[in-house]
CSV table of C-alpha atoms in Angstrom, one decimal:
chain,number,residue,atom,x,y,z
P,230,MET,CA,-21.9,-15.7,5.7
P,231,THR,CA,-22.7,-18.6,8.2
P,232,THR,CA,-26.7,-20.1,8.3
P,233,GLY,CA,-27.5,-23.7,9.3
P,234,VAL,CA,-25.1,-24.0,12.6
P,235,ASP,CA,-25.7,-27.8,13.7
P,236,VAL,CA,-24.3,-28.0,17.1
P,237,ALA,CA,-26.9,-30.9,17.9
P,238,GLY,CA,-25.5,-34.4,17.8
P,239,ASP,CA,-22.4,-32.9,19.7
P,240,GLY,CA,-24.7,-34.5,22.9
P,241,ALA,CA,-25.1,-32.2,25.3
P,242,ARG,CA,-25.6,-28.3,24.3
P,243,SER,CA,-29.1,-27.1,25.2
P,244,SER,CA,-29.3,-24.7,28.3
P,245,ALA,CA,-33.0,-23.7,29.7
P,246,SER,CA,-32.4,-20.9,27.7
P,247,GLY,CA,-32.1,-23.0,24.5
P,248,ARG,CA,-28.4,-21.7,24.3
P,249,ASP,CA,-25.4,-24.0,24.2
P,250,SER,CA,-24.0,-24.0,28.0
P,251,THR,CA,-21.1,-26.1,27.3
P,252,GLY,CA,-18.9,-23.8,25.7
P,253,ALA,CA,-18.1,-25.9,22.8
P,254,GLY,CA,-20.8,-23.8,20.3
P,255,TRP,CA,-18.0,-21.5,19.2
P,256,LEU,CA,-15.8,-24.6,18.2
P,257,VAL,CA,-18.9,-25.7,15.9
P,258,LEU,CA,-19.6,-21.9,14.7
P,259,GLY,CA,-15.3,-22.0,14.4
P,260,ALA,CA,-15.6,-24.7,12.0
P,261,GLN,CA,-18.6,-23.8,10.1
P,262,GLU,CA,-17.2,-20.1,9.4
P,263,CYS,CA,-14.1,-21.7,8.1
P,264,ARG,CA,-15.6,-23.7,5.9
P,265,ASP,CA,-17.6,-20.6,4.6
P,266,LEU,CA,-14.7,-18.9,3.7
P,267,TRP,CA,-12.2,-21.5,2.3
P,268,TRP,CA,-14.9,-23.2,0.2
P,269,SER,CA,-16.3,-20.0,-0.9
P,270,GLY,CA,-13.5,-19.2,-2.4
P,271,ARG,CA,-12.9,-16.1,-0.6
P,272,GLY,CA,-10.1,-17.2,1.6
P,273,PRO,CA,-8.1,-18.9,-1.3
P,274,LEU,CA,-8.5,-16.0,-4.2
P,275,LEU,CA,-6.9,-13.9,-0.6
P,276,LEU,CA,-4.1,-16.1,-0.7
P,277,PHE,CA,-4.1,-15.7,-4.3
P,278,VAL,CA,-3.7,-12.2,-3.9
P,279,LEU,CA,-0.9,-12.5,-0.9
P,280,SER,CA,1.1,-14.9,-2.9
P,281,VAL,CA,1.1,-12.4,-6.0
P,282,LEU,CA,2.8,-9.3,-3.8
P,283,LEU,CA,5.0,-11.9,-1.8
P,284,SER,CA,6.2,-12.9,-5.0
P,285,GLY,CA,6.8,-9.6,-6.6
P,286,VAL,CA,8.7,-8.1,-3.1
P,287,THR,CA,10.6,-11.4,-3.0
P,288,TYR,CA,11.7,-11.1,-6.7
P,289,LEU,CA,12.5,-7.5,-6.5
P,290,THR,CA,14.3,-8.3,-2.9
P,291,ALA,CA,16.6,-11.3,-4.6
P,292,THR,CA,17.6,-9.1,-7.8
P,293,ASN,CA,17.9,-5.8,-6.4
P,294,ARG,CA,21.6,-5.1,-6.6
P,295,ALA,CA,21.2,-2.5,-3.2
P,296,LEU,CA,19.8,-5.1,-1.2
P,297,ASN,CA,22.4,-7.8,-2.9
P,298,PHE,CA,25.2,-6.1,-2.1
P,299,LEU,CA,25.0,-6.4,1.7
P,300,GLU,CA,23.1,-8.0,4.1
P,301,GLN,CA,21.3,-11.1,3.2
P,302,ARG,CA,19.5,-10.7,6.8
P,303,GLU,CA,17.9,-7.4,5.6
P,304,ALA,CA,16.5,-8.9,2.9
P,305,VAL,CA,15.0,-12.0,5.1
P,306,ASN,CA,13.5,-9.4,7.2
P,307,LEU,CA,12.0,-7.3,5.1
P,308,VAL,CA,10.0,-9.9,3.2
P,309,VAL,CA,9.0,-11.5,7.2
P,310,GLN,CA,7.7,-7.9,7.7
P,311,PHE,CA,6.1,-8.0,4.5
P,312,ALA,CA,4.5,-11.5,4.7
P,313,VAL,CA,3.2,-9.7,8.5
P,314,ALA,CA,1.7,-7.6,7.1
P,315,LEU,CA,-0.5,-9.0,4.7
P,316,GLY,CA,-1.3,-11.7,6.7
P,317,VAL,CA,-2.6,-9.4,8.8
P,318,LEU,CA,-4.3,-7.1,6.8
P,319,ALA,CA,-6.0,-10.8,5.6
P,320,ALA,CA,-7.4,-11.5,8.8
P,321,LEU,CA,-8.7,-7.8,9.2
P,322,ILE,CA,-10.6,-8.0,6.3
P,323,VAL,CA,-12.1,-11.0,7.2
P,324,SER,CA,-13.2,-9.8,11.0
P,325,ALA,CA,-14.1,-6.3,9.7
P,326,ASP,CA,-16.6,-8.1,7.7
P,327,GLY,CA,-17.7,-10.5,10.5
P,328,ILE,CA,-20.7,-9.0,12.2
P,329,SER,CA,-21.3,-5.8,9.8
P,330,GLY,CA,-21.4,-8.3,6.7
P,331,GLU,CA,-23.6,-10.5,8.4
P,332,ARG,CA,-26.1,-7.7,9.2
P,333,GLU,CA,-25.9,-6.5,5.8
P,334,ARG,CA,-26.2,-9.3,4.0
P,335,GLY,CA,-29.7,-10.2,6.3
P,336,THR,CA,-27.9,-13.4,7.6
P,337,LEU,CA,-27.2,-12.0,10.9
P,338,GLU,CA,-31.2,-13.2,12.5
P,339,THR,CA,-30.6,-16.5,10.9
P,340,LEU,CA,-27.1,-16.7,13.1
P,341,LEU,CA,-28.9,-15.2,16.3
P,342,VAL,CA,-31.1,-17.9,16.8
P,343,THR,CA,-28.9,-20.4,16.5
P,344,PRO,CA,-28.3,-22.2,20.1
P,345,VAL,CA,-24.7,-20.7,20.8
P,346,THR,CA,-24.2,-17.6,22.9
P,347,ARG,CA,-23.4,-14.5,21.2
P,348,ARG,CA,-19.7,-14.6,22.4
P,349,ALA,CA,-19.5,-17.9,21.1
P,350,ILE,CA,-20.6,-16.2,17.4
P,351,LEU,CA,-17.1,-13.9,18.3
P,352,ALA,CA,-15.2,-16.7,19.3
P,353,GLY,CA,-16.4,-18.7,15.6
P,354,LYS,CA,-15.8,-15.1,13.6
P,355,LEU,CA,-12.7,-14.8,15.1
P,356,THR,CA,-10.9,-18.2,14.5
P,357,ALA,CA,-12.1,-18.0,10.9
P,358,ALA,CA,-10.3,-14.9,10.4
P,359,LEU,CA,-7.4,-16.2,12.5
P,360,SER,CA,-7.5,-19.3,10.1
P,361,LEU,CA,-6.8,-17.1,7.1
P,362,TRP,CA,-3.8,-15.4,9.2
P,363,PHE,CA,-2.4,-19.2,9.7
P,364,ALA,CA,-2.5,-20.0,6.2
P,365,SER,CA,-1.0,-16.8,4.8
P,366,PHE,CA,2.2,-17.9,7.4
P,367,ILE,CA,2.6,-21.0,5.6
P,368,VAL,CA,1.9,-19.0,2.0
P,369,SER,CA,4.9,-17.1,3.3
P,370,ILE,CA,7.1,-20.2,4.4
P,371,PRO,CA,8.9,-20.8,0.8
P,372,TYR,CA,9.4,-17.0,0.4
P,373,ILE,CA,11.2,-16.8,3.9
P,374,TRP,CA,12.7,-20.2,3.0
P,375,VAL,CA,14.3,-19.1,-0.4
P,376,LEU,CA,16.0,-16.3,1.1
P,377,ALA,CA,16.6,-17.2,4.0
P,378,GLY,CA,18.4,-20.6,3.5
P,379,GLY,CA,21.7,-19.5,2.6
P,380,VAL,CA,22.2,-17.6,6.0
P,381,GLY,CA,21.1,-20.0,8.3
P,382,ILE,CA,18.1,-18.0,10.0
P,383,MET,CA,15.3,-20.0,8.4
P,384,GLY,CA,14.3,-21.3,11.8
P,385,GLN,CA,14.6,-18.1,13.6
P,386,ALA,CA,12.8,-16.3,10.6
P,387,LEU,CA,10.0,-18.4,10.7
P,388,ALA,CA,9.6,-18.6,14.5
P,389,LEU,CA,9.8,-15.0,14.5
P,390,ALA,CA,6.9,-14.2,11.6
P,391,PHE,CA,4.7,-17.2,13.1
P,392,SER,CA,5.0,-15.9,16.6
P,393,TYR,CA,4.9,-12.1,16.4
P,394,GLY,CA,2.6,-12.3,13.2
P,395,THR,CA,-0.2,-14.3,15.7
P,396,LEU,CA,0.0,-11.9,18.3
P,397,VAL,CA,-0.6,-8.8,16.0
P,398,ALA,CA,-3.1,-10.6,14.1
P,399,ALA,CA,-5.3,-11.8,16.7
P,400,GLY,CA,-5.3,-8.5,18.4
P,401,LEU,CA,-6.2,-6.7,15.1
P,402,ALA,CA,-8.4,-9.3,14.3
P,403,SER,CA,-10.4,-8.3,17.8
P,404,VAL,CA,-10.0,-4.6,17.2
P,405,GLY,CA,-11.5,-5.3,13.6
P,406,LEU,CA,-14.7,-7.4,14.7
P,407,LEU,CA,-15.0,-4.6,17.5
P,408,VAL,CA,-15.2,-2.2,14.8
P,409,SER,CA,-17.3,-4.4,12.9
P,410,ALA,CA,-20.2,-4.9,15.6
P,411,LEU,CA,-20.2,-1.2,16.2
P,412,SER,CA,-20.7,-0.8,12.5
P,413,ASN,CA,-24.3,-0.4,10.5
P,414,SER,CA,-22.2,-0.6,7.1
P,415,ASN,CA,-19.9,-3.2,5.7
P,416,LYS,CA,-18.3,-0.6,3.7
P,417,THR,CA,-17.6,2.1,7.3
P,418,SER,CA,-16.1,-1.2,9.1
P,419,LEU,CA,-14.0,-2.5,6.5
P,420,ALA,CA,-12.6,1.4,5.2
P,421,GLY,CA,-12.5,1.7,9.0
P,422,SER,CA,-10.4,-1.3,9.7
P,423,VAL,CA,-8.0,-1.3,7.0
P,424,LEU,CA,-7.6,2.7,7.9
P,425,LEU,CA,-6.6,1.9,11.0
P,426,LEU,CA,-4.2,-0.9,10.0
P,427,LEU,CA,-2.5,1.9,7.7
P,428,VAL,CA,-2.2,4.5,10.4
P,429,LEU,CA,-0.6,1.6,12.5
P,430,PHE,CA,2.1,0.4,9.5
P,431,ALA,CA,2.5,4.2,8.8
P,432,PRO,CA,5.7,4.8,11.2
P,433,THR,CA,7.2,1.4,9.7
P,434,GLN,CA,7.7,3.6,6.4
P,435,ILE,CA,9.6,6.6,7.7
P,436,PRO,CA,13.3,6.3,6.6
P,437,THR,CA,15.8,5.0,8.9
P,438,GLY,CA,18.3,7.9,8.0
P,439,MET,CA,15.7,10.2,10.0
P,440,PRO,CA,16.7,11.6,13.4
P,441,GLN,CA,14.5,9.4,15.5
P,442,GLY,CA,14.4,11.2,19.1
P,443,TRP,CA,12.4,9.7,22.5
P,444,PHE,CA,8.7,10.7,21.2
P,445,PHE,CA,9.8,8.6,18.2
P,446,ASP,CA,10.9,5.4,20.2
P,447,VAL,CA,7.7,6.1,22.5
P,448,LEU,CA,5.2,6.4,19.5
P,449,VAL,CA,7.1,2.8,18.1
P,450,ARG,CA,6.5,1.1,21.4
P,451,VAL,CA,3.0,2.5,21.9
P,452,ASN,CA,2.2,1.3,18.3
P,453,PRO,CA,1.6,-2.9,18.5
P,454,VAL,CA,2.4,-3.0,15.0
P,455,THR,CA,5.4,-1.1,14.6
P,456,SER,CA,6.9,-2.7,18.1
P,457,ALA,CA,6.5,-6.5,17.1
P,458,LEU,CA,8.1,-5.4,13.6
P,459,ALA,CA,10.9,-3.7,15.5
P,460,HIS,CA,11.5,-6.8,18.0
P,461,ILE,CA,11.4,-9.4,14.8
P,462,SER,CA,14.0,-6.6,13.0
P,463,ALA,CA,16.5,-6.3,16.6
P,464,GLN,CA,16.5,-10.6,16.3
P,465,LEU,CA,17.2,-11.0,12.5
P,466,VAL,CA,19.3,-8.4,11.9
P,467,GLN,CA,20.9,-7.1,15.0
P,468,GLY,CA,21.2,-10.7,16.1
P,469,ARG,CA,20.1,-9.9,19.6
P,470,SER,CA,18.4,-12.5,22.0
P,471,TRP,CA,15.1,-12.1,22.3
P,472,THR,CA,14.7,-11.2,25.7
P,473,GLN,CA,16.8,-8.4,25.2
P,474,ASP,CA,13.9,-5.5,24.8
P,475,LEU,CA,11.0,-7.3,26.0
P,476,SER,CA,9.4,-4.1,26.5
P,477,TYR,CA,8.4,-4.1,22.8
P,478,LEU,CA,6.3,-6.9,23.8
P,479,ILE,CA,4.2,-4.9,26.0
P,480,SER,CA,1.6,-3.2,23.5
P,481,PRO,CA,1.2,-6.1,20.7
P,482,ILE,CA,0.1,-7.8,24.0
P,483,VAL,CA,-1.9,-5.1,25.3
P,484,ILE,CA,-3.7,-5.0,22.2
P,485,VAL,CA,-4.9,-8.6,22.1
P,486,VAL,CA,-6.1,-8.8,25.9
P,487,GLY,CA,-7.6,-5.4,25.3
P,488,ALA,CA,-9.5,-6.1,22.6
P,489,ALA,CA,-10.1,-9.8,23.3
P,490,GLY,CA,-11.3,-9.2,26.4
P,491,ALA,CA,-13.7,-6.1,25.3
P,492,LEU,CA,-15.3,-9.0,23.1
P,493,ALA,CA,-15.7,-11.3,25.9
P,494,ILE,CA,-17.1,-8.8,28.0
P,495,ALA,CA,-19.6,-6.7,25.8
P,496,GLY,CA,-20.5,-9.7,23.4
P,497,ASN,CA,-23.5,-10.0,24.5
P,498,ARG,CA,-24.4,-6.4,23.7
P,499,LEU,CA,-22.3,-5.9,20.6
P,500,VAL,CA,-23.7,-8.7,18.5
P,501,ARG,CA,-27.6,-7.1,17.8
P,502,LEU,CA,-29.2,-6.8,14.4
P,503,THR,CA,-28.4,-3.0,14.6
P,504,ALA,CA,-25.5,-1.9,16.1
P,505,GLY,CA,-25.4,0.3,18.8
P,506,GLY,CA,-28.5,-1.2,20.8
P,507,GLY,CA,-32.0,-1.5,19.0
P,508,SER,CA,-33.2,-5.0,18.2
P,509,GLY,CA,-31.4,-8.1,18.7
S,28,MET,CA,69.2,58.1,5.7
S,29,THR,CA,69.8,54.1,6.2
S,30,ARG,CA,68.8,54.5,9.5
S,31,PRO,CA,64.9,55.2,9.2
S,32,LEU,CA,64.9,53.0,6.1
S,33,LEU,CA,65.8,50.2,8.1
S,34,LEU,CA,63.1,51.3,10.9
S,35,LEU,CA,60.8,51.1,8.0
S,36,ALA,CA,61.5,47.4,7.3
S,37,SER,CA,61.5,46.4,10.3
S,38,LEU,CA,58.4,47.6,11.3
S,39,LEU,CA,56.7,45.7,8.2
S,40,TRP,CA,58.3,42.5,8.9
S,41,VAL,CA,57.1,42.8,12.3
S,42,LEU,CA,53.4,43.8,11.1
S,43,LEU,CA,53.5,41.1,8.2
S,44,ALA,CA,54.7,38.7,10.6
S,45,SER,CA,51.6,39.0,13.3
S,46,ALA,CA,49.1,39.2,10.6
S,47,ALA,CA,50.8,36.0,8.9
S,48,PRO,CA,48.5,32.9,10.6
S,49,ALA,CA,50.4,30.9,12.6
S,50,GLU,CA,50.8,27.1,11.4
S,51,ALA,CA,51.0,24.4,13.6
S,52,ALA,CA,53.4,22.0,12.9
S,53,PRO,CA,52.5,18.3,12.1
S,54,PRO,CA,52.4,15.5,14.2
S,55,HIS,CA,55.6,14.2,14.9
S,56,VAL,CA,54.2,10.3,14.1
S,57,THR,CA,54.7,7.8,11.4
S,58,VAL,CA,52.0,5.3,10.5
S,59,VAL,CA,52.6,2.1,8.8
S,60,ALA,CA,49.3,-0.1,7.7
S,61,ARG,CA,49.1,-3.8,7.4
S,62,PRO,CA,48.3,-5.4,4.9
S,63,ASP,CA,49.0,-2.6,1.8
S,64,ARG,CA,47.1,-4.9,-0.3
S,65,VAL,CA,43.3,-6.5,0.2
S,66,SER,CA,41.6,-8.7,-1.7
S,67,THR,CA,38.0,-9.7,-0.3
S,68,THR,CA,34.4,-10.3,-2.1
S,69,LEU,CA,31.5,-8.2,-1.6
S,70,GLY,CA,29.9,-7.9,2.0
S,71,ASP,CA,32.8,-10.0,3.3
S,72,GLU,CA,34.1,-7.8,6.8
S,73,PHE,CA,38.2,-7.7,7.2
S,74,VAL,CA,40.3,-5.9,9.6
S,75,ILE,CA,43.4,-3.1,8.7
S,76,ARG,CA,46.1,-2.0,11.8
S,77,THR,CA,47.6,1.1,11.6
S,78,GLN,CA,50.9,1.3,13.8
S,79,LEU,CA,51.6,4.9,15.5
S,80,THR,CA,55.0,5.7,16.6
S,81,ASN,CA,55.5,8.7,18.2
S,82,THR,CA,59.3,9.7,16.9
S,83,SER,CA,59.6,13.2,18.9
S,84,GLY,CA,60.9,13.3,22.3
S,85,ALA,CA,57.7,15.1,23.7
S,86,ASP,CA,54.1,13.8,24.3
S,87,THR,CA,52.0,14.1,20.9
S,88,GLY,CA,49.1,15.6,22.6
S,89,GLN,CA,45.9,14.3,21.8
S,90,LEU,CA,45.7,13.4,18.2
S,91,LEU,CA,42.5,12.1,16.3
S,92,VAL,CA,43.3,9.1,13.6
S,93,HIS,CA,40.7,8.9,10.9
S,94,LEU,CA,40.0,6.6,8.6
S,95,ASN,CA,38.6,7.2,4.7
S,96,ILE,CA,37.9,5.1,1.7
S,97,ALA,CA,37.8,6.2,-1.5
S,98,SER,CA,37.1,4.8,-5.0
S,99,LEU,CA,40.2,4.4,-7.3
S,100,ASP,CA,38.3,3.5,-10.6
S,101,GLY,CA,35.6,6.2,-9.7
S,102,ARG,CA,33.0,3.4,-10.6
S,103,ALA,CA,31.0,3.8,-6.9
S,104,TYR,CA,30.1,6.4,-4.7
S,105,VAL,CA,31.6,5.7,-1.4
S,106,ASP,CA,30.1,6.6,1.8
S,107,PRO,CA,33.2,6.0,4.3
S,108,GLU,CA,30.1,5.5,6.8
S,109,ASP,CA,28.9,2.2,5.2
S,110,TRP,CA,32.5,0.8,5.5
S,111,SER,CA,33.2,1.4,8.8
S,112,SER,CA,30.8,2.3,11.3
S,113,GLU,CA,33.6,3.8,13.7
S,114,ARG,CA,36.1,5.2,11.6
S,115,SER,CA,37.5,7.9,14.3
S,116,GLN,CA,40.1,7.3,17.5
S,117,ASP,CA,41.5,9.4,19.7
S,118,ILE,CA,45.2,8.8,21.0
S,119,SER,CA,48.1,10.4,22.5
S,120,LEU,CA,51.5,9.1,22.7
S,121,GLU,CA,54.5,9.5,25.0
S,122,PRO,CA,58.0,9.8,23.5
S,123,GLY,CA,58.9,6.7,21.3
S,124,GLU,CA,55.7,5.0,22.3
S,125,ASN,CA,54.1,3.3,19.3
S,126,ARG,CA,50.4,1.8,19.4
S,127,THR,CA,48.4,-0.3,16.9
S,128,LEU,CA,44.8,0.6,15.9
S,129,SER,CA,42.4,-2.0,14.5
S,130,TRP,CA,40.2,-1.0,11.9
S,131,ASP,CA,37.0,-2.9,11.3
S,132,ILE,CA,35.6,-2.7,7.9
S,133,GLN,CA,33.0,-4.4,5.3
S,134,ALA,CA,33.4,-4.4,1.6
S,135,VAL,CA,30.1,-2.6,0.5
S,136,ASN,CA,30.7,-1.6,-3.3
S,137,SER,CA,32.5,-4.0,-6.0
S,138,GLY,CA,35.6,-2.5,-7.6
S,139,SER,CA,39.3,-0.6,-6.7
S,140,PHE,CA,39.3,1.0,-3.6
S,141,ALA,CA,41.6,2.5,-0.8
S,142,ALA,CA,41.7,3.3,2.3
S,143,TYR,CA,44.0,5.3,4.3
S,144,VAL,CA,44.5,7.2,7.5
S,145,VAL,CA,45.1,10.4,8.8
S,146,VAL,CA,46.4,12.0,12.1
S,147,LEU,CA,45.3,15.4,12.8
S,148,PRO,CA,46.0,17.2,16.4
S,149,ALA,CA,42.8,17.1,18.3
S,150,GLY,CA,41.5,20.1,19.5
S,151,GLY,CA,39.1,23.0,19.0
S,152,ALA,CA,38.2,25.0,15.6
S,153,ASP,CA,40.4,28.2,16.8
S,154,GLU,CA,43.1,25.9,17.1
S,155,PRO,CA,45.8,26.7,14.2
S,156,ALA,CA,45.9,25.0,11.5
S,157,GLY,CA,48.3,22.7,9.9
S,158,ALA,CA,49.8,19.9,7.8
S,159,LEU,CA,48.6,16.0,8.4
S,160,VAL,CA,50.1,13.0,8.6
S,161,VAL,CA,49.0,10.3,6.0
S,162,SER,CA,49.6,6.7,6.1
S,163,PRO,CA,50.4,4.9,3.1
S,164,MET,CA,47.6,3.7,1.0
S,165,ILE,CA,46.1,0.4,1.4
S,166,LYS,CA,44.8,-1.3,-1.8
S,167,ILE,CA,41.3,-2.8,-1.8
S,168,ALA,CA,40.2,-5.0,-4.8
S,169,VAL,CA,36.4,-6.0,-3.9
S,170,ALA,CA,35.0,-8.9,-6.2
S,171,ASP,CA,31.2,-8.9,-7.1
S,172,ARG,CA,29.1,-11.3,-5.7
S,173,SER,CA,25.2,-11.6,-5.8
S,174,THR,CA,24.6,-13.1,-2.3
S,175,LEU,CA,20.8,-13.7,-2.9
S,176,ASN,CA,19.1,-16.7,-5.0
S,177,ALA,CA,17.2,-14.6,-7.6
S,178,SER,CA,16.4,-17.7,-9.8
S,179,GLY,CA,15.0,-19.4,-7.0
S,180,ALA,CA,13.4,-16.7,-5.9
S,181,LEU,CA,11.4,-16.1,-9.2
S,182,GLN,CA,10.7,-20.2,-9.2
S,183,VAL,CA,8.9,-19.7,-6.0
S,184,GLY,CA,7.5,-16.5,-6.9
S,185,VAL,CA,5.8,-17.8,-9.7
S,186,VAL,CA,5.0,-21.5,-8.9
S,187,VAL,CA,3.3,-20.5,-5.3
S,188,PRO,CA,0.7,-17.9,-6.6
S,189,VAL,CA,0.1,-20.2,-9.9
S,190,LEU,CA,-1.3,-23.0,-7.2
S,191,LEU,CA,-3.0,-20.6,-4.9
S,192,GLY,CA,-4.6,-19.5,-8.6
S,193,GLY,CA,-5.7,-23.0,-9.4
S,194,LEU,CA,-7.0,-23.9,-5.9
S,195,ALA,CA,-8.9,-20.6,-5.9
S,196,LEU,CA,-10.7,-20.9,-9.3
S,197,ALA,CA,-11.1,-24.2,-8.3
S,198,ALA,CA,-12.9,-23.2,-5.0
S,199,HIS,CA,-14.6,-20.8,-6.4
S,200,LEU,CA,-16.3,-23.4,-9.4
S,201,ARG,CA,-17.3,-25.8,-6.8
S,202,HIS,CA,-19.2,-22.9,-5.0
S,203,ARG,CA,-20.9,-21.6,-8.1
S,204,ARG,CA,-21.9,-25.4,-8.8
S,205,ARG,CA,-23.1,-25.9,-5.5
S,206,ALA,CA,-25.2,-22.3,-5.9
């Protein structure tokens, strides 16, 4: 919930329409959203759940003989992928609640009368969602450290988790915000966003031994999640350079540009009291 | 009387000889493997080399040299694909020629194992079957090793959730007090 946004005092704000014209409104709103997320206990609770899951996966990986006998890089890769997946899920949950949650709690009206543009509202919501991703990444550092320390790939694993995770989190959090803005019910928004994430992550669970032809390769590259994770694996496990198979980065970049662009272009029409038009 | 009997015996011999499958002679090749014994640790990689020599006065033709690995103590299920990704090599040797083939192997199970190389004449399925040439056995002893830090993982796995749980609880209580 976001109420009582204070943009006064920054010395430069109101245009003739009463809206923030300096572009700093989203920063103020982003800071307010982050405070709401973290001080209300919602963010720390999500991080706690994420850390419990990461603990389980890391411990099982470290004690599993099947993984232990051979390739430490595989184990590091598994935990990096899991950390990215959980961090993205957390960011998506927060963004999917962004507009539809405000509507359902009846606080969107208050937010709309604050002197910030609707695009700034969306940018603020996106900032809060991404703050959860960044916190998730920080939480995942000790888990990656404990597994990657002995192989000398800790720096690489962290850099990959951060860069690719940020790309995917930004893209999917933008999609979550779009879904949220288009949903009247918060349940619909959350269910739709989580279902989308599950669909995108499903191909990562296909056993590697299965025959995978060109169609599977196309599916992997079109899907922003699988393509980012495949590029991480190629570097961490197979030791390839980041410049090899750069085509894997196309779909994550497209989803960021497409979803964030849609929010920027249609922002004013998306943030309304009811989804799909009506008042607001 | 003896002539018809001889004729019948000859006919039978011809018939039997034509019915029996022809067996190809094994390739005239000797195989020497080095080293004959390997002691390593789980996950480590090593190389074995096999030297093949054509001992005949003619070309060997196309030969398929295939590596195999078996467990000697029967404790581990061995999937040779996991041990070596390239287990077959094609060669042909001129008379008297010898060639050394290298095999990159990674120990993926602990225990006692044997590696050996088989030389087969390459060709289609309709070629006559025949005996194989097998290298001497290379004994491989693989010691167990734990590569991942399980105790460190346990410590991190307990400490991080406890800290974050405490943080979440503190934030929740603070929020409730304010509300």
